[in-house]
Amino acid sequence: MKVFNYDKATGIFSGVSDAQESPLEPGKFLIPAHATEIAPPPAKEGFSIVFSNDAWGYLAQAGEQAEPTPEPVYSEAMVRAEGARRLALIAAPYSPEERETWSQQVMEAKAIQADANADAPLLTLLAAADGVPVAAMAATVLAKAEAFAAAAGAVLAAQRALLAMDPIPADYAADARWLAE
């Protein structure tokens, strides 16, 4: 995962680096001090890119004595990063390896729904491990797939609504902007 580094004293963007995965919590990344997951806006002639108050902004390059008073800029990249963070939270209870089987599970569940005798090797093993009938496992898989699609759809719809705003609001990351009405 990429993180965006900034100077401790000035907040001026200093580059991009890779966050390290937590050895204690696989799938979570350690964000170093003076770094953020929020992507900075594009470079602008005559301005430094500055991170202040949890947002990137521009600071006119007026000389060494200028105080950093950045004008906040909320970019498409920032909204997309927030959307990606929220989508990752939806799937967080499952390992990446398990998520890789989701499309196969759904395909087999649909086959079982259409024909109780359909070949479903993955669901058959999962059902046996849980001690439930294959048809019940298929119903569970389809219900979870539908719930995931609805939750992901709500996040993506909120993201689209925010991206359509000009300017993007300062509170773009607030839960109220992302929760379905």
Short mmCIF file of N, CA and C in Angstrom, two decimals:
data_model
loop_
_atom_site.label_atom_id
_atom_site.label_comp_id
_atom_site.label_asym_id
_atom_site.label_seq_id
_atom_site.Cartn_x
_atom_site.Cartn_y
_atom_site.Cartn_z
N MET A 1 0.84 -1.16 0.00
CA MET A 1 0.00 0.00 0.00
C MET A 1 0.90 1.23 0.00
N LYS A 2 0.58 2.19 -0.82
CA LYS A 2 1.35 3.43 -0.92
C LYS A 2 0.91 4.41 0.16
N VAL A 3 1.88 5.12 0.74
CA VAL A 3 1.60 6.22 1.65
C VAL A 3 2.35 7.45 1.14
N PHE A 4 1.87 8.61 1.55
CA PHE A 4 2.38 9.87 1.05
C PHE A 4 3.00 10.62 2.23
N ASN A 5 4.30 10.88 2.12
CA ASN A 5 5.08 11.44 3.22
C ASN A 5 5.14 12.96 3.13
N TYR A 6 5.25 13.57 4.32
CA TYR A 6 5.37 15.03 4.38
C TYR A 6 6.33 15.40 5.50
N ASP A 7 6.91 16.60 5.39
CA ASP A 7 7.88 17.08 6.36
C ASP A 7 7.21 17.33 7.71
N LYS A 8 7.85 16.89 8.79
CA LYS A 8 7.31 17.03 10.14
C LYS A 8 7.04 18.49 10.50
N ALA A 9 7.96 19.37 10.16
CA ALA A 9 7.84 20.77 10.57
C ALA A 9 6.94 21.59 9.64
N THR A 10 7.07 21.36 8.33
CA THR A 10 6.37 22.24 7.38
C THR A 10 5.13 21.61 6.77
N GLY A 11 5.05 20.26 6.80
CA GLY A 11 3.94 19.58 6.16
C GLY A 11 4.10 19.44 4.66
N ILE A 12 5.21 19.91 4.12
CA ILE A 12 5.43 19.87 2.66
C ILE A 12 5.64 18.43 2.20
N PHE A 13 4.93 18.07 1.13
CA PHE A 13 5.01 16.74 0.53
C PHE A 13 6.45 16.39 0.23
N SER A 14 6.86 15.18 0.68
CA SER A 14 8.25 14.78 0.46
C SER A 14 8.42 13.49 -0.32
N GLY A 15 7.32 12.85 -0.71
CA GLY A 15 7.46 11.67 -1.53
C GLY A 15 6.48 10.56 -1.17
N VAL A 16 6.64 9.45 -1.89
CA VAL A 16 5.75 8.29 -1.73
C VAL A 16 6.59 7.12 -1.25
N SER A 17 6.02 6.31 -0.37
CA SER A 17 6.71 5.10 0.06
C SER A 17 5.68 4.00 0.25
N ASP A 18 6.17 2.79 0.50
CA ASP A 18 5.29 1.65 0.72
C ASP A 18 5.13 1.43 2.22
N ALA A 19 3.88 1.32 2.68
CA ALA A 19 3.62 0.98 4.08
C ALA A 19 3.91 -0.50 4.26
N GLN A 20 4.36 -0.86 5.44
CA GLN A 20 4.65 -2.25 5.75
C GLN A 20 3.41 -2.91 6.34
N GLU A 21 3.19 -4.17 6.00
CA GLU A 21 2.07 -4.91 6.56
C GLU A 21 2.37 -5.23 8.02
N SER A 22 1.36 -5.11 8.87
CA SER A 22 1.51 -5.41 10.28
C SER A 22 1.80 -6.90 10.47
N PRO A 23 2.84 -7.25 11.22
CA PRO A 23 3.10 -8.67 11.46
C PRO A 23 2.07 -9.28 12.42
N LEU A 24 1.38 -8.43 13.18
CA LEU A 24 0.39 -8.92 14.14
C LEU A 24 -1.01 -8.98 13.57
N GLU A 25 -1.27 -8.16 12.53
CA GLU A 25 -2.60 -8.11 11.94
C GLU A 25 -2.48 -8.17 10.41
N PRO A 26 -2.36 -9.36 9.85
CA PRO A 26 -2.24 -9.48 8.39
C PRO A 26 -3.39 -8.76 7.69
N GLY A 27 -3.06 -8.05 6.63
CA GLY A 27 -4.06 -7.30 5.89
C GLY A 27 -4.15 -5.85 6.34
N LYS A 28 -3.57 -5.52 7.49
CA LYS A 28 -3.52 -4.14 7.96
C LYS A 28 -2.11 -3.62 7.73
N PHE A 29 -2.02 -2.32 7.43
CA PHE A 29 -0.73 -1.74 7.14
C PHE A 29 -0.37 -0.70 8.18
N LEU A 30 0.91 -0.60 8.46
CA LEU A 30 1.42 0.35 9.44
C LEU A 30 1.75 1.65 8.71
N ILE A 31 1.12 2.72 9.12
CA ILE A 31 1.35 4.03 8.50
C ILE A 31 2.42 4.73 9.31
N PRO A 32 3.56 5.07 8.70
CA PRO A 32 4.62 5.72 9.45
C PRO A 32 4.22 7.13 9.89
N ALA A 33 4.96 7.65 10.87
CA ALA A 33 4.75 9.04 11.30
C ALA A 33 5.00 9.95 10.10
N HIS A 34 4.24 11.02 10.04
CA HIS A 34 4.39 12.04 8.99
C HIS A 34 4.13 11.46 7.61
N ALA A 35 3.10 10.60 7.57
CA ALA A 35 2.65 10.00 6.31
C ALA A 35 1.14 9.84 6.39
N THR A 36 0.51 9.73 5.23
CA THR A 36 -0.93 9.58 5.17
C THR A 36 -1.29 8.68 3.99
N GLU A 37 -2.48 8.06 4.06
CA GLU A 37 -3.00 7.27 2.95
C GLU A 37 -3.65 8.17 1.90
N ILE A 38 -3.90 9.41 2.26
CA ILE A 38 -4.59 10.34 1.37
C ILE A 38 -3.61 10.84 0.30
N ALA A 39 -3.96 10.62 -0.96
CA ALA A 39 -3.08 11.05 -2.06
C ALA A 39 -3.11 12.57 -2.18
N PRO A 40 -1.95 13.18 -2.44
CA PRO A 40 -1.92 14.63 -2.60
C PRO A 40 -2.50 15.05 -3.95
N PRO A 41 -2.89 16.32 -4.06
CA PRO A 41 -3.38 16.82 -5.34
C PRO A 41 -2.21 16.94 -6.33
N PRO A 42 -2.49 17.18 -7.59
CA PRO A 42 -1.40 17.33 -8.56
C PRO A 42 -0.56 18.57 -8.28
N ALA A 43 0.70 18.52 -8.70
CA ALA A 43 1.60 19.66 -8.53
C ALA A 43 1.04 20.88 -9.25
N LYS A 44 1.34 22.04 -8.70
CA LYS A 44 0.84 23.29 -9.25
C LYS A 44 2.01 24.28 -9.28
N GLU A 45 2.27 24.86 -10.43
CA GLU A 45 3.39 25.79 -10.62
C GLU A 45 3.36 26.90 -9.57
N GLY A 46 4.51 27.12 -8.89
CA GLY A 46 4.62 28.19 -7.92
C GLY A 46 4.07 27.87 -6.54
N PHE A 47 3.68 26.61 -6.31
CA PHE A 47 3.10 26.22 -5.03
C PHE A 47 3.76 24.94 -4.53
N SER A 48 3.84 24.84 -3.22
CA SER A 48 4.24 23.59 -2.58
C SER A 48 2.95 22.87 -2.18
N ILE A 49 3.00 21.56 -2.16
CA ILE A 49 1.86 20.77 -1.70
C ILE A 49 2.10 20.51 -0.21
N VAL A 50 1.12 20.88 0.63
CA VAL A 50 1.28 20.83 2.08
C VAL A 50 0.16 20.02 2.71
N PHE A 51 0.52 19.18 3.69
CA PHE A 51 -0.47 18.43 4.45
C PHE A 51 -0.67 19.12 5.79
N SER A 52 -1.92 19.52 6.07
CA SER A 52 -2.24 20.21 7.31
C SER A 52 -3.70 19.93 7.66
N ASN A 53 -3.98 19.70 8.94
CA ASN A 53 -5.34 19.44 9.39
C ASN A 53 -6.01 18.30 8.62
N ASP A 54 -5.26 17.23 8.40
CA ASP A 54 -5.76 16.02 7.72
C ASP A 54 -6.21 16.24 6.29
N ALA A 55 -5.62 17.23 5.62
CA ALA A 55 -5.95 17.48 4.22
C ALA A 55 -4.73 18.06 3.52
N TRP A 56 -4.65 17.80 2.22
CA TRP A 56 -3.61 18.40 1.40
C TRP A 56 -4.09 19.76 0.91
N GLY A 57 -3.16 20.64 0.71
CA GLY A 57 -3.48 21.95 0.16
C GLY A 57 -2.27 22.52 -0.54
N TYR A 58 -2.40 23.72 -1.05
CA TYR A 58 -1.31 24.39 -1.75
C TYR A 58 -0.82 25.56 -0.89
N LEU A 59 0.48 25.77 -0.92
CA LEU A 59 1.10 26.90 -0.23
C LEU A 59 1.95 27.64 -1.26
N ALA A 60 1.64 28.92 -1.45
CA ALA A 60 2.41 29.72 -2.41
C ALA A 60 3.88 29.75 -1.97
N GLN A 61 4.76 29.57 -2.93
CA GLN A 61 6.19 29.58 -2.64
C GLN A 61 6.67 31.02 -2.63
N ALA A 62 6.37 31.72 -1.51
CA ALA A 62 6.68 33.14 -1.41
C ALA A 62 8.02 33.40 -0.75
N GLY A 63 8.73 32.40 -0.35
CA GLY A 63 10.03 32.59 0.28
C GLY A 63 10.14 31.77 1.55
N GLU A 64 11.32 31.80 2.14
CA GLU A 64 11.61 31.00 3.31
C GLU A 64 10.78 31.40 4.54
N GLN A 65 10.35 32.67 4.63
CA GLN A 65 9.67 33.16 5.81
C GLN A 65 8.16 32.91 5.80
N ALA A 66 7.62 32.43 4.69
CA ALA A 66 6.18 32.26 4.59
C ALA A 66 5.68 31.22 5.59
N GLU A 67 4.62 31.55 6.29
CA GLU A 67 3.98 30.62 7.22
C GLU A 67 3.12 29.64 6.42
N PRO A 68 3.12 28.37 6.77
CA PRO A 68 2.26 27.44 6.04
C PRO A 68 0.78 27.66 6.39
N THR A 69 0.07 28.27 5.49
CA THR A 69 -1.38 28.46 5.62
C THR A 69 -2.01 27.89 4.36
N PRO A 70 -2.04 26.57 4.27
CA PRO A 70 -2.50 25.96 3.03
C PRO A 70 -3.99 26.17 2.79
N GLU A 71 -4.32 26.31 1.53
CA GLU A 71 -5.71 26.33 1.10
C GLU A 71 -6.08 24.88 0.86
N PRO A 72 -7.02 24.33 1.65
CA PRO A 72 -7.34 22.90 1.48
C PRO A 72 -7.87 22.60 0.08
N VAL A 73 -7.41 21.50 -0.44
CA VAL A 73 -7.87 21.02 -1.73
C VAL A 73 -8.29 19.57 -1.53
N TYR A 74 -9.53 19.28 -1.83
CA TYR A 74 -10.04 17.93 -1.68
C TYR A 74 -10.19 17.35 -3.08
N SER A 75 -9.40 16.34 -3.36
CA SER A 75 -9.29 15.85 -4.73
C SER A 75 -10.09 14.57 -4.96
N GLU A 76 -10.24 14.24 -6.23
CA GLU A 76 -10.87 12.99 -6.63
C GLU A 76 -10.13 11.81 -6.01
N ALA A 77 -8.79 11.90 -5.99
CA ALA A 77 -7.99 10.81 -5.42
C ALA A 77 -8.31 10.61 -3.94
N MET A 78 -8.56 11.69 -3.23
CA MET A 78 -8.88 11.59 -1.81
C MET A 78 -10.24 10.91 -1.61
N VAL A 79 -11.21 11.27 -2.43
CA VAL A 79 -12.54 10.66 -2.33
C VAL A 79 -12.44 9.18 -2.69
N ARG A 80 -11.71 8.86 -3.74
CA ARG A 80 -11.55 7.46 -4.14
C ARG A 80 -10.81 6.66 -3.07
N ALA A 81 -9.82 7.26 -2.42
CA ALA A 81 -9.11 6.57 -1.34
C ALA A 81 -10.06 6.29 -0.17
N GLU A 82 -10.93 7.24 0.14
CA GLU A 82 -11.92 7.02 1.21
C GLU A 82 -12.90 5.92 0.81
N GLY A 83 -13.33 5.92 -0.44
CA GLY A 83 -14.21 4.86 -0.93
C GLY A 83 -13.54 3.50 -0.84
N ALA A 84 -12.28 3.44 -1.24
CA ALA A 84 -11.54 2.18 -1.19
C ALA A 84 -11.38 1.70 0.26
N ARG A 85 -11.13 2.64 1.16
CA ARG A 85 -11.01 2.29 2.57
C ARG A 85 -12.32 1.68 3.09
N ARG A 86 -13.43 2.29 2.72
CA ARG A 86 -14.73 1.81 3.17
C ARG A 86 -15.08 0.45 2.54
N LEU A 87 -14.72 0.25 1.27
CA LEU A 87 -14.95 -1.05 0.64
C LEU A 87 -14.11 -2.13 1.32
N ALA A 88 -12.88 -1.79 1.66
CA ALA A 88 -12.00 -2.76 2.33
C ALA A 88 -12.57 -3.15 3.69
N LEU A 89 -13.20 -2.20 4.38
CA LEU A 89 -13.80 -2.52 5.69
C LEU A 89 -14.93 -3.53 5.56
N ILE A 90 -15.68 -3.45 4.47
CA ILE A 90 -16.79 -4.39 4.26
C ILE A 90 -16.26 -5.82 4.17
N ALA A 91 -15.15 -5.98 3.47
CA ALA A 91 -14.60 -7.32 3.25
C ALA A 91 -13.56 -7.72 4.31
N ALA A 92 -13.25 -6.83 5.25
CA ALA A 92 -12.18 -7.07 6.22
C ALA A 92 -12.31 -8.36 7.03
N PRO A 93 -13.52 -8.82 7.37
CA PRO A 93 -13.58 -10.05 8.17
C PRO A 93 -13.08 -11.30 7.44
N TYR A 94 -12.87 -11.21 6.15
CA TYR A 94 -12.48 -12.37 5.35
C TYR A 94 -11.07 -12.21 4.83
N SER A 95 -10.33 -13.29 4.79
CA SER A 95 -8.96 -13.24 4.27
C SER A 95 -9.00 -13.04 2.75
N PRO A 96 -7.92 -12.49 2.18
CA PRO A 96 -7.87 -12.35 0.72
C PRO A 96 -8.04 -13.70 0.02
N GLU A 97 -7.49 -14.74 0.61
CA GLU A 97 -7.59 -16.07 -0.01
C GLU A 97 -9.03 -16.55 -0.04
N GLU A 98 -9.76 -16.31 1.05
CA GLU A 98 -11.17 -16.70 1.07
C GLU A 98 -11.97 -15.88 0.07
N ARG A 99 -11.67 -14.57 -0.02
CA ARG A 99 -12.40 -13.71 -0.97
C ARG A 99 -12.17 -14.15 -2.41
N GLU A 100 -11.02 -14.74 -2.68
CA GLU A 100 -10.75 -15.23 -4.03
C GLU A 100 -11.70 -16.36 -4.43
N THR A 101 -12.32 -17.01 -3.47
CA THR A 101 -13.25 -18.11 -3.77
C THR A 101 -14.69 -17.64 -3.93
N TRP A 102 -14.96 -16.36 -3.64
CA TRP A 102 -16.34 -15.88 -3.63
C TRP A 102 -17.06 -16.09 -4.96
N SER A 103 -16.40 -15.79 -6.06
CA SER A 103 -17.08 -15.94 -7.36
C SER A 103 -17.42 -17.40 -7.63
N GLN A 104 -16.52 -18.31 -7.25
CA GLN A 104 -16.79 -19.74 -7.41
C GLN A 104 -17.93 -20.18 -6.50
N GLN A 105 -17.94 -19.69 -5.27
CA GLN A 105 -19.02 -20.03 -4.34
C GLN A 105 -20.37 -19.57 -4.89
N VAL A 106 -20.42 -18.35 -5.42
CA VAL A 106 -21.68 -17.82 -5.96
C VAL A 106 -22.11 -18.63 -7.19
N MET A 107 -21.15 -18.95 -8.05
CA MET A 107 -21.48 -19.73 -9.25
C MET A 107 -22.05 -21.10 -8.85
N GLU A 108 -21.43 -21.77 -7.89
CA GLU A 108 -21.92 -23.07 -7.45
C GLU A 108 -23.27 -22.92 -6.74
N ALA A 109 -23.45 -21.86 -5.96
CA ALA A 109 -24.72 -21.65 -5.25
C ALA A 109 -25.86 -21.46 -6.23
N LYS A 110 -25.61 -20.70 -7.30
CA LYS A 110 -26.64 -20.51 -8.33
C LYS A 110 -26.96 -21.83 -9.03
N ALA A 111 -25.93 -22.63 -9.26
CA ALA A 111 -26.14 -23.94 -9.90
C ALA A 111 -26.98 -24.84 -8.99
N ILE A 112 -26.69 -24.84 -7.70
CA ILE A 112 -27.46 -25.65 -6.74
C ILE A 112 -28.90 -25.15 -6.66
N GLN A 113 -29.06 -23.86 -6.71
CA GLN A 113 -30.41 -23.28 -6.66
C GLN A 113 -31.23 -23.72 -7.88
N ALA A 114 -30.58 -23.80 -9.03
CA ALA A 114 -31.26 -24.22 -10.26
C ALA A 114 -31.47 -25.73 -10.32
N ASP A 115 -30.51 -26.49 -9.77
CA ASP A 115 -30.57 -27.95 -9.81
C ASP A 115 -29.90 -28.50 -8.56
N ALA A 116 -30.67 -29.06 -7.66
CA ALA A 116 -30.15 -29.54 -6.37
C ALA A 116 -29.05 -30.58 -6.53
N ASN A 117 -28.96 -31.23 -7.71
CA ASN A 117 -27.93 -32.24 -7.95
C ASN A 117 -26.74 -31.71 -8.74
N ALA A 118 -26.67 -30.40 -8.92
CA ALA A 118 -25.56 -29.81 -9.69
C ALA A 118 -24.23 -30.07 -8.98
N ASP A 119 -23.17 -30.10 -9.79
CA ASP A 119 -21.83 -30.31 -9.26
C ASP A 119 -21.39 -29.02 -8.54
N ALA A 120 -21.03 -29.15 -7.26
CA ALA A 120 -20.62 -28.00 -6.46
C ALA A 120 -19.55 -28.44 -5.46
N PRO A 121 -18.34 -28.72 -5.95
CA PRO A 121 -17.33 -29.29 -5.06
C PRO A 121 -16.93 -28.37 -3.89
N LEU A 122 -16.82 -27.09 -4.13
CA LEU A 122 -16.43 -26.18 -3.06
C LEU A 122 -17.54 -26.07 -2.01
N LEU A 123 -18.76 -25.84 -2.45
CA LEU A 123 -19.87 -25.72 -1.49
C LEU A 123 -20.13 -27.03 -0.76
N THR A 124 -19.92 -28.14 -1.43
CA THR A 124 -20.11 -29.44 -0.78
C THR A 124 -19.15 -29.59 0.39
N LEU A 125 -17.90 -29.21 0.19
CA LEU A 125 -16.91 -29.30 1.27
C LEU A 125 -17.21 -28.30 2.39
N LEU A 126 -17.61 -27.08 2.03
CA LEU A 126 -17.94 -26.08 3.04
C LEU A 126 -19.16 -26.51 3.86
N ALA A 127 -20.17 -27.04 3.18
CA ALA A 127 -21.37 -27.49 3.87
C ALA A 127 -21.05 -28.64 4.83
N ALA A 128 -20.23 -29.57 4.36
CA ALA A 128 -19.84 -30.69 5.21
C ALA A 128 -19.08 -30.20 6.44
N ALA A 129 -18.20 -29.23 6.25
CA ALA A 129 -17.42 -28.69 7.38
C ALA A 129 -18.33 -28.01 8.40
N ASP A 130 -19.38 -27.36 7.92
CA ASP A 130 -20.32 -26.67 8.81
C ASP A 130 -21.45 -27.57 9.30
N GLY A 131 -21.54 -28.77 8.74
CA GLY A 131 -22.60 -29.70 9.14
C GLY A 131 -23.98 -29.26 8.69
N VAL A 132 -24.06 -28.64 7.51
CA VAL A 132 -25.35 -28.19 6.98
C VAL A 132 -25.56 -28.77 5.59
N PRO A 133 -26.79 -28.84 5.13
CA PRO A 133 -27.03 -29.32 3.76
C PRO A 133 -26.43 -28.35 2.73
N VAL A 134 -26.07 -28.88 1.59
CA VAL A 134 -25.49 -28.05 0.51
C VAL A 134 -26.47 -26.96 0.10
N ALA A 135 -27.76 -27.27 0.05
CA ALA A 135 -28.76 -26.27 -0.33
C ALA A 135 -28.78 -25.11 0.66
N ALA A 136 -28.61 -25.40 1.94
CA ALA A 136 -28.57 -24.34 2.96
C ALA A 136 -27.31 -23.50 2.80
N MET A 137 -26.19 -24.15 2.50
CA MET A 137 -24.95 -23.41 2.27
C MET A 137 -25.10 -22.51 1.05
N ALA A 138 -25.73 -23.01 0.00
CA ALA A 138 -25.94 -22.21 -1.21
C ALA A 138 -26.80 -20.99 -0.89
N ALA A 139 -27.84 -21.17 -0.10
CA ALA A 139 -28.70 -20.04 0.27
C ALA A 139 -27.92 -19.00 1.08
N THR A 140 -27.07 -19.46 1.99
CA THR A 140 -26.25 -18.55 2.79
C THR A 140 -25.28 -17.77 1.91
N VAL A 141 -24.63 -18.46 0.99
CA VAL A 141 -23.68 -17.81 0.09
C VAL A 141 -24.38 -16.73 -0.74
N LEU A 142 -25.55 -17.05 -1.28
CA LEU A 142 -26.27 -16.08 -2.10
C LEU A 142 -26.75 -14.89 -1.28
N ALA A 143 -27.18 -15.13 -0.05
CA ALA A 143 -27.62 -14.03 0.82
C ALA A 143 -26.44 -13.12 1.16
N LYS A 144 -25.28 -13.70 1.46
CA LYS A 144 -24.10 -12.89 1.77
C LYS A 144 -23.63 -12.12 0.54
N ALA A 145 -23.69 -12.74 -0.63
CA ALA A 145 -23.29 -12.06 -1.86
C ALA A 145 -24.20 -10.87 -2.12
N GLU A 146 -25.49 -11.04 -1.89
CA GLU A 146 -26.45 -9.95 -2.09
C GLU A 146 -26.19 -8.81 -1.09
N ALA A 147 -25.92 -9.16 0.17
CA ALA A 147 -25.64 -8.15 1.19
C ALA A 147 -24.36 -7.39 0.87
N PHE A 148 -23.33 -8.11 0.41
CA PHE A 148 -22.07 -7.47 0.04
C PHE A 148 -22.28 -6.52 -1.14
N ALA A 149 -23.03 -6.97 -2.14
CA ALA A 149 -23.29 -6.13 -3.31
C ALA A 149 -24.04 -4.86 -2.92
N ALA A 150 -25.00 -4.98 -2.02
CA ALA A 150 -25.76 -3.81 -1.57
C ALA A 150 -24.86 -2.84 -0.82
N ALA A 151 -24.02 -3.35 0.07
CA ALA A 151 -23.12 -2.48 0.84
C ALA A 151 -22.09 -1.81 -0.07
N ALA A 152 -21.52 -2.58 -0.99
CA ALA A 152 -20.55 -2.01 -1.93
C ALA A 152 -21.22 -1.00 -2.84
N GLY A 153 -22.44 -1.29 -3.27
CA GLY A 153 -23.18 -0.36 -4.12
C GLY A 153 -23.44 0.96 -3.41
N ALA A 154 -23.75 0.91 -2.12
CA ALA A 154 -23.98 2.13 -1.35
C ALA A 154 -22.71 2.98 -1.27
N VAL A 155 -21.57 2.33 -1.06
CA VAL A 155 -20.29 3.06 -1.00
C VAL A 155 -19.98 3.68 -2.36
N LEU A 156 -20.14 2.90 -3.42
CA LEU A 156 -19.83 3.42 -4.75
C LEU A 156 -20.78 4.54 -5.16
N ALA A 157 -22.05 4.44 -4.77
CA ALA A 157 -23.01 5.51 -5.08
C ALA A 157 -22.64 6.79 -4.34
N ALA A 158 -22.26 6.67 -3.07
CA ALA A 158 -21.84 7.85 -2.30
C ALA A 158 -20.58 8.45 -2.92
N GLN A 159 -19.66 7.61 -3.34
CA GLN A 159 -18.43 8.09 -3.98
C GLN A 159 -18.76 8.87 -5.24
N ARG A 160 -19.65 8.34 -6.05
CA ARG A 160 -20.04 9.03 -7.30
C ARG A 160 -20.69 10.38 -7.00
N ALA A 161 -21.53 10.41 -5.97
CA ALA A 161 -22.19 11.66 -5.60
C ALA A 161 -21.16 12.71 -5.16
N LEU A 162 -20.17 12.29 -4.37
CA LEU A 162 -19.13 13.22 -3.93
C LEU A 162 -18.27 13.70 -5.10
N LEU A 163 -17.95 12.79 -6.01
CA LEU A 163 -17.12 13.17 -7.16
C LEU A 163 -17.86 14.14 -8.09
N ALA A 164 -19.18 14.12 -8.06
CA ALA A 164 -19.95 15.03 -8.91
C ALA A 164 -20.03 16.43 -8.31
N MET A 165 -19.66 16.58 -7.04
CA MET A 165 -19.72 17.89 -6.39
C MET A 165 -18.52 18.74 -6.79
N ASP A 166 -18.77 20.02 -6.98
CA ASP A 166 -17.70 20.95 -7.32
C ASP A 166 -17.90 22.23 -6.52
N PRO A 167 -17.08 22.43 -5.52
CA PRO A 167 -15.91 21.65 -5.11
C PRO A 167 -16.33 20.46 -4.25
N ILE A 168 -15.39 19.55 -4.10
CA ILE A 168 -15.60 18.42 -3.20
C ILE A 168 -15.62 19.00 -1.78
N PRO A 169 -16.63 18.65 -0.97
CA PRO A 169 -16.75 19.25 0.36
C PRO A 169 -15.63 18.82 1.31
N ALA A 170 -15.32 19.70 2.25
CA ALA A 170 -14.26 19.43 3.22
C ALA A 170 -14.58 18.21 4.08
N ASP A 171 -15.85 17.93 4.29
CA ASP A 171 -16.24 16.80 5.13
C ASP A 171 -16.53 15.54 4.29
N TYR A 172 -15.85 15.42 3.17
CA TYR A 172 -16.09 14.30 2.25
C TYR A 172 -15.93 12.94 2.93
N ALA A 173 -15.12 12.85 3.99
CA ALA A 173 -14.87 11.57 4.65
C ALA A 173 -15.84 11.30 5.81
N ALA A 174 -16.72 12.24 6.10
CA ALA A 174 -17.65 12.06 7.22
C ALA A 174 -18.63 10.93 6.92
N ASP A 175 -18.95 10.16 7.94
CA ASP A 175 -19.88 9.04 7.78
C ASP A 175 -21.20 9.47 7.16
N ALA A 176 -21.67 10.65 7.52
CA ALA A 176 -22.97 11.11 6.99
C ALA A 176 -22.96 11.20 5.48
N ARG A 177 -21.81 11.42 4.87
CA ARG A 177 -21.72 11.50 3.41
C ARG A 177 -21.74 10.11 2.76
N TRP A 178 -21.49 9.07 3.54
CA TRP A 178 -21.33 7.73 2.99
C TRP A 178 -22.44 6.77 3.37
N LEU A 179 -23.22 7.11 4.37
CA LEU A 179 -24.27 6.20 4.82
C LEU A 179 -25.50 6.39 3.98
N ALA A 180 -26.11 5.29 3.57
CA ALA A 180 -27.32 5.34 2.76
C ALA A 180 -28.47 5.93 3.59
N GLU A 181 -29.25 6.75 2.94
CA GLU A 181 -30.38 7.41 3.62
C GLU A 181 -31.50 6.42 3.83
#
